[in-house]
Amino acid sequence: MSNRCVVTADPDIASADADADIDIETFYDALAAARRPVVTAEDLATTAGCTVEVANEALAALADESEVQRLDVDDESAVWAPERTAGATERVTVFPERRDIVVDEPEQYTRALLTQFAHLEETNSESGYIYAVREEDIWNAPYESLPELLATIRSALGGHHEALESWVEGQWERAHKFRLTTHEDGYVVLEAKSADLLGNVAEPRLDDGVLRARLDDETAWVAEERTADLKQTLYEAGYPVQDHRNLDTGDPLPMDLTLELRPYQSDWIARFADAGSGVLVGPPGSGKTVAALGIMADIEGETLILVPSRELAAQWRENLLNETTLSPEQVGEYHGGSKEIRPVTIATYQTAGMDRHRSLFDSRKWGLIVYDEVHHIPSPVHRRSAQLQTKHRLGLTATPVRETDDQQQIYTLVGQPIGTNWEALFEAGYVAEPEVEIRFLPWASETHRNEYGSATGHEKRQLAATNPAKIREISAILHENRGSKAIVFVEYIEQGDQIAEALGVPFISGETPHARRSKLFGRFRGGQLDTIVVSRVGDEGIDLPDTEVAIAASGLGGSRRQGAQRAGRTMRPVGKARMYVLATRGSREEDFARKRTKHLAARGVRVQEAEPLAFGDGRVADEE
């Protein structure tokens, strides 16, 4: 196309190349600069260095060429999004009153949009992808304004749905009824949009002592040590609180990074700086830890890093010393093996949540608290650590999901989600999108099948999980992927021992001494071991780079987050990345296998069923 930019008197625009064309690449540059999936003509004009009129003409031309699509936000304004490239098979059906969305064979772009304002409830071959739009999805939507959110909803759903959008608008307003601020004299204040909200919503629900006194009809003095209780109570009442307090950063801690950031990591840091607190959500291998180091360098305040395990504490210390200008004297660890409080302190959740240790952390003014594997926060002991006072809170997670569906507590206690486009990371080669295969195996023998038929309860589940036929299939998978680094996940110790013995590789479980466990993980990271078998101790909190194959041999009855964590071990910048989920055919594992991979499907990862390698006909294996 031939729309030429126009030089104007605006000094920011005057330097633009007058001969530059506005093509689809310029449009995508504007999307990246705006940090959202839609742009205005003003956004495009700023990126292209031209007038808004020329940008509007260019957008209209791109729409005529089916490159972009116009989305009307209100009667007078519009935003623009990439043209949908869905095939003829994609179909979106909206049930506005129930706030349900059913999508048949959705493309990855559609799923990426939906995850910004909806929750994946189910995925199956009969009903497609079923999403629900919940209150917390709107409260936590990563948008600065309602029009931007509505534009994304219309882009995902392919049109305007008045009843749904009216409800969304109501929920957006609820999320902006209360906010915490700092009074000029230094104490915390709760501000309500109206006197009715303060008197009839907040005061009756809050425990005695949370509010110290009324300041006027719409504001009240808050007990600083009870702010977490206030936020949680009002959230549960349907009124999330915006936190705009000015908290101390503690002593300054100048530091710089010694490595180069990826573009989306820089974006994470910029968005965190705007928000002040938040949860970085991205796949394993995307560099959330590096982004956290960048946020530390941006804040330059004393930092407390909370982790689920001592192994992860040691890895954080290594990263801090290798990738920043901090000295060893500035970094300490505080857990069962070490007790050091330093300007940067790495502690386990368990230790920081204990009353006898908590006072040590509470007595220091932290500029930043980092919550690694932040999905631990809602559990009782770990939740106490969220009440530690700090100016900034940063959560890191790939899968902010708990079985109790209380992930909203994470955003209440830490901050709103700051996500990234997982598909863009895959396409850019920063992480490798795993190929996930579910393989349904026959029973190892008729005897094993009969034992399952007569068993009940937990014994029934354990028999299916430890079906000996899985050992043959694991061997076949490893042979097919020989030369690749592989992890085999198990739930039961006896099964782990049997698989490790059959393969001639180490088995790492909670019973493995800490020193040996660290040594084996180190050998795997260093390439001296190419295959390990791990129990749940290996599901999270351990950085295992370059893992190319993950095999879930058992544990399908565990948490949904566990399944995503295991698949995430293969999300690394390598040539191929595969996950194999093994389930015994004709048992409840079939259903578990499908359910436990739906979160990967929500992130744009295709999950397929495949025939086992070791059992061609799918019937009962021969007795050995």
Coordinates of N, CA and C in Angstrom, one line a residue, residues 181-344:
T181 N -4.8 4.2 50.4 CA -3.9 5.2 50.1 C -3.1 5.5 51.4
T182 N -2.0 6.3 51.2 CA -1.3 6.8 52.4 C -1.5 8.3 52.6
H183 N -2.0 8.6 53.9 CA -2.2 9.9 54.3 C -0.9 10.7 54.3
E184 N -1.0 12.0 54.1 CA 0.2 12.9 54.2 C 1.0 12.7 55.5
D185 N 0.3 12.3 56.5 CA 0.9 12.1 57.8 C 1.5 10.7 58.0
G186 N 1.3 9.8 57.0 CA 2.0 8.6 57.0 C 1.1 7.3 57.3
Y187 N -0.1 7.5 57.7 CA -0.9 6.3 58.1 C -1.8 5.9 56.9
V188 N -2.3 4.7 57.0 CA -3.0 4.1 55.8 C -4.5 4.5 55.9
V189 N -5.1 4.8 54.7 CA -6.5 5.2 54.6 C -7.2 4.4 53.6
L190 N -8.4 4.0 54.0 CA -9.4 3.3 53.1 C -10.3 4.4 52.5
E191 N -10.3 4.5 51.2 CA -11.2 5.4 50.5 C -12.3 4.6 49.8
A192 N -13.6 5.1 50.0 CA -14.7 4.4 49.4 C -15.3 5.4 48.4
K193 N -15.9 4.9 47.3 CA -16.5 5.8 46.3 C -17.7 6.6 46.9
S194 N -18.3 6.0 47.9 CA -19.5 6.7 48.5 C -19.6 6.4 50.0
A195 N -20.3 7.2 50.7 CA -20.5 7.0 52.1 C -21.3 5.7 52.4
D196 N -22.2 5.4 51.5 CA -23.0 4.1 51.6 C -22.0 2.9 51.6
L197 N -21.1 2.9 50.7 CA -20.1 1.8 50.6 C -19.3 1.6 51.8
L198 N -18.9 2.7 52.4 CA -18.1 2.6 53.6 C -18.9 2.2 54.8
G199 N -20.1 2.8 54.9 CA -20.9 2.5 56.1 C -21.7 1.2 56.0
N200 N -22.1 0.8 54.9 CA -23.0 -0.4 54.7 C -22.3 -1.6 54.1
V201 N -21.1 -1.4 53.6 CA -20.4 -2.6 53.0 C -19.1 -2.9 53.8
A202 N -18.3 -1.9 53.9 CA -17.0 -2.1 54.6 C -17.1 -2.3 56.1
E203 N -17.6 -1.4 56.8 CA -17.6 -1.4 58.2 C -18.3 -2.6 58.8
P204 N -19.5 -3.1 58.3 CA -20.2 -4.2 58.9 C -19.4 -5.5 58.7
R205 N -18.6 -5.6 57.7 CA -17.9 -6.9 57.3 C -16.5 -7.0 58.0
L206 N -15.9 -5.9 58.3 CA -14.5 -5.9 58.8 C -14.5 -6.2 60.3
D207 N -13.5 -7.0 60.7 CA -13.4 -7.3 62.2 C -13.0 -6.0 62.9
D208 N -13.3 -6.1 64.2 CA -13.0 -5.0 65.1 C -11.5 -4.7 65.1
G209 N -11.1 -3.5 65.0 CA -9.7 -3.1 65.0 C -9.1 -2.9 63.7
V210 N -9.7 -3.4 62.6 CA -9.2 -3.2 61.3 C -9.3 -1.7 60.9
L211 N -10.4 -1.1 61.2 CA -10.6 0.4 61.0 C -10.4 1.0 62.3
R212 N -9.5 1.9 62.4 CA -9.3 2.6 63.7 C -10.3 3.7 64.0
A213 N -10.6 4.5 62.9 CA -11.5 5.6 63.1 C -12.0 6.1 61.8
R214 N -13.1 6.7 61.7 CA -13.6 7.4 60.6 C -12.9 8.8 60.4
L215 N -12.5 9.1 59.2 CA -12.0 10.4 58.9 C -13.0 11.4 58.4
D216 N -13.9 10.8 57.5 CA -15.1 11.5 57.0 C -16.0 10.5 56.5
D217 N -17.1 10.9 55.8 CA -18.1 10.0 55.3 C -17.6 8.9 54.4
E218 N -16.5 9.2 53.7 CA -16.0 8.2 52.6 C -14.6 7.7 52.9
T219 N -14.0 8.1 54.0 CA -12.6 7.6 54.3 C -12.5 7.1 55.8
A220 N -11.6 6.2 56.0 CA -11.3 5.7 57.4 C -9.9 5.4 57.5
W221 N -9.4 5.5 58.8 CA -8.0 5.2 59.1 C -7.9 3.7 59.4
V222 N -6.9 3.1 58.7 CA -6.8 1.6 58.7 C -5.6 1.2 59.6
A223 N -5.7 0.2 60.4 CA -4.6 -0.4 61.2 C -3.6 -1.0 60.2
E224 N -2.4 -0.5 60.1 CA -1.5 -0.9 59.1 C -1.2 -2.4 59.1
E225 N -1.2 -3.0 60.3 CA -0.9 -4.4 60.3 C -2.0 -5.3 59.9
R226 N -3.2 -4.6 59.7 CA -4.4 -5.4 59.3 C -4.8 -5.2 57.9
T227 N -3.9 -4.6 57.0 CA -4.3 -4.3 55.7 C -4.6 -5.6 54.8
A228 N -3.8 -6.6 55.1 CA -4.1 -7.9 54.3 C -5.5 -8.4 54.7
D229 N -5.8 -8.4 56.0 CA -7.2 -8.8 56.4 C -8.3 -8.0 55.7
L230 N -8.1 -6.7 55.7 CA -9.0 -5.8 55.0 C -9.2 -6.2 53.5
K231 N -8.1 -6.4 52.8 CA -8.2 -6.7 51.4 C -8.9 -8.0 51.2
Q232 N -8.5 -9.0 52.0 CA -9.1 -10.3 51.8 C -10.6 -10.3 52.1
T233 N -11.0 -9.6 53.2 CA -12.5 -9.6 53.6 C -13.3 -8.9 52.5
L234 N -12.8 -7.7 52.0 CA -13.6 -7.0 51.0 C -13.6 -7.8 49.7
Y235 N -12.5 -8.5 49.4 CA -12.5 -9.3 48.1 C -13.6 -10.4 48.2
E236 N -13.6 -11.0 49.3 CA -14.6 -12.1 49.5 C -16.0 -11.6 49.5
A237 N -16.2 -10.3 49.8 CA -17.5 -9.6 49.7 C -17.8 -9.1 48.3
G238 N -16.9 -9.3 47.4 CA -17.1 -8.9 46.0 C -16.6 -7.5 45.7
Y239 N -15.7 -7.0 46.5 CA -15.1 -5.7 46.3 C -13.6 -5.7 46.4
P240 N -12.9 -6.0 45.3 CA -11.4 -6.0 45.4 C -11.0 -4.6 45.6
V241 N -9.9 -4.5 46.4 CA -9.4 -3.2 46.8 C -8.2 -2.8 46.0
Q242 N -8.2 -1.6 45.4 CA -7.0 -1.1 44.7 C -6.0 -0.6 45.8
D243 N -4.8 -1.0 45.7 CA -3.8 -0.6 46.7 C -2.8 0.4 46.1
H244 N -2.9 1.7 46.6 CA -2.1 2.8 46.1 C -1.3 3.4 47.3
R245 N -0.9 2.6 48.2 CA -0.1 3.1 49.4 C 1.3 3.5 49.0
N246 N 1.8 4.4 49.7 CA 3.2 4.8 49.5 C 4.0 4.2 50.7
L247 N 4.6 3.0 50.4 CA 5.4 2.3 51.5 C 6.8 2.6 51.4
D248 N 7.5 2.5 52.5 CA 9.0 2.6 52.5 C 9.7 1.5 51.7
T249 N 10.8 1.9 51.1 CA 11.6 0.9 50.4 C 12.7 0.3 51.2
G250 N 12.9 0.8 52.5 CA 14.0 0.4 53.2 C 15.3 1.1 52.7
D251 N 16.4 0.5 53.1 CA 17.7 1.1 52.7 C 17.9 0.9 51.2
P252 N 18.5 1.9 50.5 CA 18.7 1.7 49.1 C 19.7 0.6 48.8
L253 N 19.5 -0.1 47.7 CA 20.4 -1.2 47.3 C 20.7 -1.1 45.8
P254 N 21.7 -0.3 45.4 CA 22.0 -0.1 44.0 C 22.5 -1.5 43.4
M255 N 22.1 -1.8 42.2 CA 22.5 -3.0 41.6 C 22.2 -3.0 40.1
D256 N 22.9 -3.7 39.3 CA 22.7 -3.7 37.8 C 22.7 -5.2 37.4
L257 N 22.0 -5.4 36.2 CA 22.1 -6.8 35.6 C 23.3 -6.9 34.8
T258 N 23.8 -8.1 34.7 CA 25.0 -8.3 33.8 C 24.6 -9.2 32.6
L259 N 23.4 -9.2 32.3 CA 22.9 -9.9 31.1 C 21.9 -9.1 30.3
E260 N 21.6 -9.4 29.1 CA 20.7 -8.7 28.3 C 19.3 -9.3 28.4
L261 N 18.3 -8.4 28.5 CA 16.9 -8.8 28.7 C 16.3 -9.1 27.3
R262 N 15.3 -10.0 27.3 CA 14.5 -10.2 26.1 C 13.5 -9.1 26.1
P263 N 12.9 -8.8 24.9 CA 11.9 -7.7 24.8 C 10.8 -7.9 25.7
Y264 N 10.2 -9.1 25.8 CA 9.0 -9.3 26.7 C 9.4 -9.2 28.2
Q265 N 10.6 -9.5 28.5 CA 11.1 -9.3 29.9 C 11.1 -7.9 30.3
S266 N 11.6 -7.1 29.3 CA 11.6 -5.6 29.6 C 10.2 -5.1 29.7
D267 N 9.3 -5.7 28.9 CA 7.9 -5.3 29.0 C 7.3 -5.6 30.4
W268 N 7.6 -6.8 30.9 CA 7.2 -7.2 32.2 C 7.7 -6.2 33.2
I269 N 8.9 -5.8 33.2 CA 9.5 -4.8 34.1 C 8.8 -3.5 34.0
A270 N 8.5 -3.0 32.8 CA 7.9 -1.7 32.6 C 6.4 -1.8 33.2
R271 N 5.7 -2.9 32.9 CA 4.4 -3.0 33.4 C 4.3 -3.2 34.9
F272 N 5.3 -3.8 35.5 CA 5.4 -3.9 37.0 C 5.6 -2.5 37.6
A273 N 6.5 -1.8 36.9 CA 6.8 -0.4 37.4 C 5.5 0.4 37.4
D274 N 4.7 0.3 36.4 CA 3.4 1.0 36.4 C 2.5 0.6 37.5
A275 N 2.4 -0.7 37.7 CA 1.4 -1.3 38.6 C 1.9 -1.2 40.1
G276 N 3.2 -1.3 40.3 CA 3.7 -1.3 41.7 C 3.8 -2.7 42.3
S277 N 2.9 -3.6 42.0 CA 2.8 -4.9 42.4 C 2.2 -5.8 41.4
G278 N 2.4 -7.1 41.4 CA 1.8 -8.0 40.4 C 2.4 -9.4 40.4
V279 N 1.7 -10.2 39.6 CA 2.2 -11.6 39.5 C 2.6 -11.8 38.0
L280 N 3.8 -12.2 37.7 CA 4.3 -12.5 36.4 C 3.8 -13.9 36.1
V281 N 3.1 -14.1 35.0 CA 2.5 -15.4 34.6 C 3.1 -15.7 33.2
G282 N 4.0 -16.8 33.2 CA 4.6 -17.2 31.9 C 5.1 -18.6 32.1
P283 N 5.3 -19.3 31.0 CA 5.7 -20.7 31.0 C 7.1 -20.9 31.6
P284 N 7.4 -22.0 32.2 CA 8.7 -22.3 32.6 C 9.7 -22.1 31.5
G285 N 10.8 -21.6 31.8 CA 11.8 -21.3 30.7 C 11.7 -20.0 30.1
S286 N 10.6 -19.2 30.4 CA 10.5 -17.9 29.8 C 11.3 -16.8 30.5
G287 N 11.9 -17.1 31.6 CA 12.8 -16.2 32.2 C 12.2 -15.3 33.2
K288 N 11.2 -15.8 34.0 CA 10.6 -15.0 35.0 C 11.6 -14.6 36.1
T289 N 12.5 -15.5 36.4 CA 13.5 -15.1 37.4 C 14.4 -14.0 37.0
V290 N 14.8 -14.0 35.7 CA 15.6 -12.9 35.2 C 14.8 -11.6 35.2
A291 N 13.5 -11.7 34.8 CA 12.7 -10.5 34.9 C 12.6 -9.9 36.3
A292 N 12.5 -10.9 37.3 CA 12.5 -10.5 38.7 C 13.8 -9.8 39.1
L293 N 14.9 -10.2 38.6 CA 16.2 -9.6 38.9 C 16.2 -8.2 38.3
G294 N 15.5 -8.0 37.1 CA 15.4 -6.7 36.4 C 14.6 -5.8 37.3
I295 N 13.5 -6.3 37.8 CA 12.6 -5.5 38.7 C 13.4 -5.1 40.0
M296 N 14.2 -6.0 40.5 CA 15.0 -5.6 41.7 C 16.0 -4.5 41.3
A297 N 16.6 -4.6 40.1 CA 17.5 -3.5 39.7 C 16.8 -2.2 39.5
D298 N 15.5 -2.3 39.0 CA 14.7 -1.1 38.8 C 14.3 -0.4 40.1
I299 N 14.0 -1.2 41.1 CA 13.5 -0.7 42.4 C 14.7 -0.2 43.3
E300 N 15.8 -1.0 43.3 CA 17.0 -0.8 44.0 C 16.7 -0.6 45.5
G301 N 15.9 -1.5 46.1 CA 15.6 -1.6 47.5 C 15.9 -2.9 48.1
E302 N 16.0 -3.0 49.4 CA 16.2 -4.3 50.0 C 15.1 -5.3 49.7
T303 N 15.5 -6.6 49.4 CA 14.5 -7.5 48.9 C 14.5 -8.8 49.7
L304 N 13.3 -9.3 49.9 CA 13.1 -10.6 50.5 C 12.5 -11.6 49.4
I305 N 13.2 -12.7 49.2 CA 12.7 -13.6 48.2 C 12.3 -14.9 48.9
L306 N 11.0 -15.3 48.7 CA 10.4 -16.4 49.3 C 10.2 -17.6 48.3
V307 N 10.7 -18.7 48.7 CA 10.7 -19.9 47.8 C 10.2 -21.1 48.5
P308 N 9.7 -22.2 47.8 CA 9.2 -23.3 48.4 C 10.2 -24.3 48.9
S309 N 11.5 -24.2 48.5 CA 12.4 -25.3 48.9 C 13.9 -24.7 49.0
R310 N 14.7 -25.4 49.8 CA 16.1 -25.0 49.9 C 16.8 -25.1 48.6
E311 N 16.5 -26.1 47.8 CA 17.2 -26.2 46.5 C 16.9 -25.0 45.7
L312 N 15.7 -24.5 45.7 CA 15.4 -23.3 44.9 C 16.1 -22.1 45.5
A313 N 16.3 -22.0 46.8 CA 17.0 -20.9 47.5 C 18.4 -20.9 47.0
A314 N 19.1 -22.0 46.9 CA 20.4 -22.1 46.4 C 20.5 -21.6 44.9
Q315 N 19.5 -22.0 44.1 CA 19.6 -21.6 42.7 C 19.4 -20.1 42.6
W316 N 18.5 -19.5 43.4 CA 18.3 -18.0 43.4 C 19.6 -17.3 43.8
R317 N 20.3 -17.8 44.8 CA 21.6 -17.2 45.2 C 22.6 -17.2 44.1
E318 N 22.6 -18.4 43.4 CA 23.6 -18.5 42.3 C 23.2 -17.5 41.2
N319 N 21.9 -17.4 40.8 CA 21.5 -16.5 39.8 C 21.8 -15.0 40.2
L320 N 21.6 -14.7 41.4 CA 21.9 -13.3 41.9 C 23.3 -13.0 41.8
L321 N 24.2 -13.9 42.1 CA 25.6 -13.6 42.1 C 26.2 -13.7 40.7
N322 N 25.6 -14.5 39.8 CA 26.1 -14.6 38.4 C 25.6 -13.6 37.5
E323 N 24.4 -13.1 37.7 CA 23.7 -12.2 36.8 C 23.4 -10.8 37.2
T324 N 23.9 -10.4 38.4 CA 23.8 -9.1 38.9 C 25.1 -8.7 39.5
T325 N 25.2 -7.4 39.8 CA 26.5 -6.9 40.4 C 26.5 -7.0 41.9
L326 N 25.5 -7.7 42.5 CA 25.5 -7.9 44.0 C 26.7 -8.8 44.4
S327 N 27.2 -8.5 45.6 CA 28.4 -9.3 46.1 C 27.8 -10.4 47.0
P328 N 28.6 -11.4 47.3 CA 28.2 -12.5 48.2 C 27.8 -12.0 49.6
E329 N 28.4 -10.9 50.0 CA 28.1 -10.4 51.4 C 26.7 -9.7 51.4
Q330 N 26.2 -9.4 50.2 CA 24.8 -8.8 50.2 C 23.7 -9.8 50.1
V331 N 24.0 -11.0 49.9 CA 23.0 -12.0 49.6 C 23.0 -13.1 50.7
G332 N 21.9 -13.3 51.4 CA 21.9 -14.3 52.4 C 20.7 -15.3 52.2
E333 N 20.8 -16.5 52.9 CA 19.8 -17.5 52.9 C 19.3 -17.7 54.3
Y334 N 18.0 -17.9 54.5 CA 17.4 -18.1 55.8 C 16.4 -19.3 55.7
H335 N 16.9 -20.5 56.2 CA 16.0 -21.7 56.2 C 16.7 -22.7 57.1
G336 N 16.3 -23.9 57.0 CA 16.8 -24.9 57.9 C 18.3 -25.1 57.9
G337 N 18.9 -24.8 56.8 CA 20.4 -25.0 56.6 C 21.2 -23.8 56.8
S338 N 20.6 -22.6 56.9 CA 21.3 -21.3 57.0 C 20.4 -20.3 57.6
K339 N 21.0 -19.3 58.4 CA 20.2 -18.3 59.0 C 20.9 -16.9 58.9
E340 N 20.8 -16.3 57.7 CA 21.4 -15.1 57.4 C 20.4 -14.0 56.9
I341 N 20.3 -12.9 57.6 CA 19.5 -11.8 57.1 C 20.4 -10.8 56.5
R342 N 20.3 -10.6 55.2 CA 21.1 -9.6 54.4 C 20.3 -8.7 53.6
P343 N 20.8 -7.7 52.9 CA 20.0 -6.8 52.1 C 19.1 -7.5 51.1
V344 N 19.6 -8.6 50.6 CA 18.8 -9.5 49.8 C 18.8 -10.9 50.5

